[in-house]
Coordinates of C-alpha atoms in Angstrom, one line a residue:
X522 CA -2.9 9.1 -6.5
X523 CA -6.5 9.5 -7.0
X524 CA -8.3 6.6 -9.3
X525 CA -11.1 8.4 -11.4
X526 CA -13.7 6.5 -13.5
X527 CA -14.7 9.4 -16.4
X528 CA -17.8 8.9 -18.0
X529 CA -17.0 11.2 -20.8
X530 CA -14.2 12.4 -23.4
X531 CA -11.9 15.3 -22.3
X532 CA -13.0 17.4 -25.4
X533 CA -14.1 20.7 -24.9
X534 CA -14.2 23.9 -26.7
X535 CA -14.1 27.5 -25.5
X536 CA -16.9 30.0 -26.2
X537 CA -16.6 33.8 -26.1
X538 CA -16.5 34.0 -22.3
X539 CA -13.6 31.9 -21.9
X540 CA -15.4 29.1 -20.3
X541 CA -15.1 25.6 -21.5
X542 CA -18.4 23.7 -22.4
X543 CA -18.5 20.4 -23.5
X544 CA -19.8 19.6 -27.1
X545 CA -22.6 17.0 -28.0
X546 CA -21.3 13.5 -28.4
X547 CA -18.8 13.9 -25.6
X548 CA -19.7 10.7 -23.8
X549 CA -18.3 7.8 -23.7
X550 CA -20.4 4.9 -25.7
X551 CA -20.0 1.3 -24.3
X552 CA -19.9 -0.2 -28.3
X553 CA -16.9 2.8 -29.6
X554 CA -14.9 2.4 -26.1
X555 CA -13.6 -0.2 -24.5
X556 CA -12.8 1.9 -21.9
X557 CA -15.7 1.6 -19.8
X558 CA -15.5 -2.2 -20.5
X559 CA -12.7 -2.8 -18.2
X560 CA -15.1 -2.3 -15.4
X561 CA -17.5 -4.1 -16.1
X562 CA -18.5 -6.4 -13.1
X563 CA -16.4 -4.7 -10.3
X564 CA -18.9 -4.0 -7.5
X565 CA -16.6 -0.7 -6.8
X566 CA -18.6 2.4 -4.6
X567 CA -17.7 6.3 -6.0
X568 CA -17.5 9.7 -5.2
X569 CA -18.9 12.2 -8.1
X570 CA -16.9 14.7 -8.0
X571 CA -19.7 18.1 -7.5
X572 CA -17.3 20.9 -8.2
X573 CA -14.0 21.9 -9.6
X574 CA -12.2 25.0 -8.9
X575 CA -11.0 27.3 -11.4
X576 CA -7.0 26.4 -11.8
X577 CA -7.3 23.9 -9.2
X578 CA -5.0 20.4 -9.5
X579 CA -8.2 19.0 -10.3
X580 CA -8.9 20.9 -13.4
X581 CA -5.4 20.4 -14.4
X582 CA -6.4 16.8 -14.2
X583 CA -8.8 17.3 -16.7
X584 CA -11.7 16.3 -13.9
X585 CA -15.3 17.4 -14.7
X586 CA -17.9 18.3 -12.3
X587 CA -21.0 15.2 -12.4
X588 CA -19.4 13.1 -15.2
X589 CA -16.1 12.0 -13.2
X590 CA -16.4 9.9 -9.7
X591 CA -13.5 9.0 -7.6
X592 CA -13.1 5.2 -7.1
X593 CA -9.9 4.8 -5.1
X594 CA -6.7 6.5 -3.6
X595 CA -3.5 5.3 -3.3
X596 CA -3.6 1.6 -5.5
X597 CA -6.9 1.0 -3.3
X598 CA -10.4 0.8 -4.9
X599 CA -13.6 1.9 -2.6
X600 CA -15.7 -1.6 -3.1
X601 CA -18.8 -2.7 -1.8
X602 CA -21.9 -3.4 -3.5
X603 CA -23.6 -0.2 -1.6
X604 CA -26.9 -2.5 -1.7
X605 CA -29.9 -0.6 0.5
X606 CA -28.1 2.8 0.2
X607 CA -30.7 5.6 -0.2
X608 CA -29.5 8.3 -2.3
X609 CA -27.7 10.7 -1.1
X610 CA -26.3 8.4 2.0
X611 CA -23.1 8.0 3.8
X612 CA -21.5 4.7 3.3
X613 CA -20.2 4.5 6.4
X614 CA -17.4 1.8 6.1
X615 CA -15.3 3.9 4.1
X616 CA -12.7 6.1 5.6
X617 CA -12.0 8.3 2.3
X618 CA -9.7 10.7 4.0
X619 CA -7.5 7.9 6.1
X620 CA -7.6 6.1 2.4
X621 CA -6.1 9.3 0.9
X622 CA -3.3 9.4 3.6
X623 CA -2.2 6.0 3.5

């Protein structure tokens, strides 16, 4: 499976289109949570996740486009420090689709 670090509560309500927007206050907060605790100090690189698709196995997972980043597949977390990384840059020693495979 996919490890996912969420930044935010899985609350969301439905407005008259049908699409689900997230409330105020759906974040997680570092002194109600301990949630975000448990990584504190792991030097771990991520993914955001940009987009999910409507019905996807994604969306059924209750991932949210910006907020969520994947951090590992398959019992193996993505580390590094990512130190000198411009934004928006490959890190190159990470071969997310072989790690998905394995």
């Amino acid at each position: 499976g996919i490890l996912i670090y969420k930044t935010h509560k899985s609350q969301t309500t439905n407005n008259k289109m049908g699409n689900e927007v997230s409330g105020e206050g759906d974040y997680y907060n570092d002194d109600e949570d301990d949630y975000a605790k448990q990584f504190d100090g792991i030097e771990t690189l991520g993914y955001r996740v940009l987009g999910v698709q409507p019905d996807s196995p994604a969306a059924k997972a209750g991932l949210v486009s910006f907020f969520d980043f994947i951090v590992g597949a398959n019992h193996k977390m993505l580390l590094g420090s990512g130190v000198g990384l411009a934004e928006g840059e490959e890190y190159n020693d990470v071969d997310f689709p072989l790690l998905l495979k394995e």
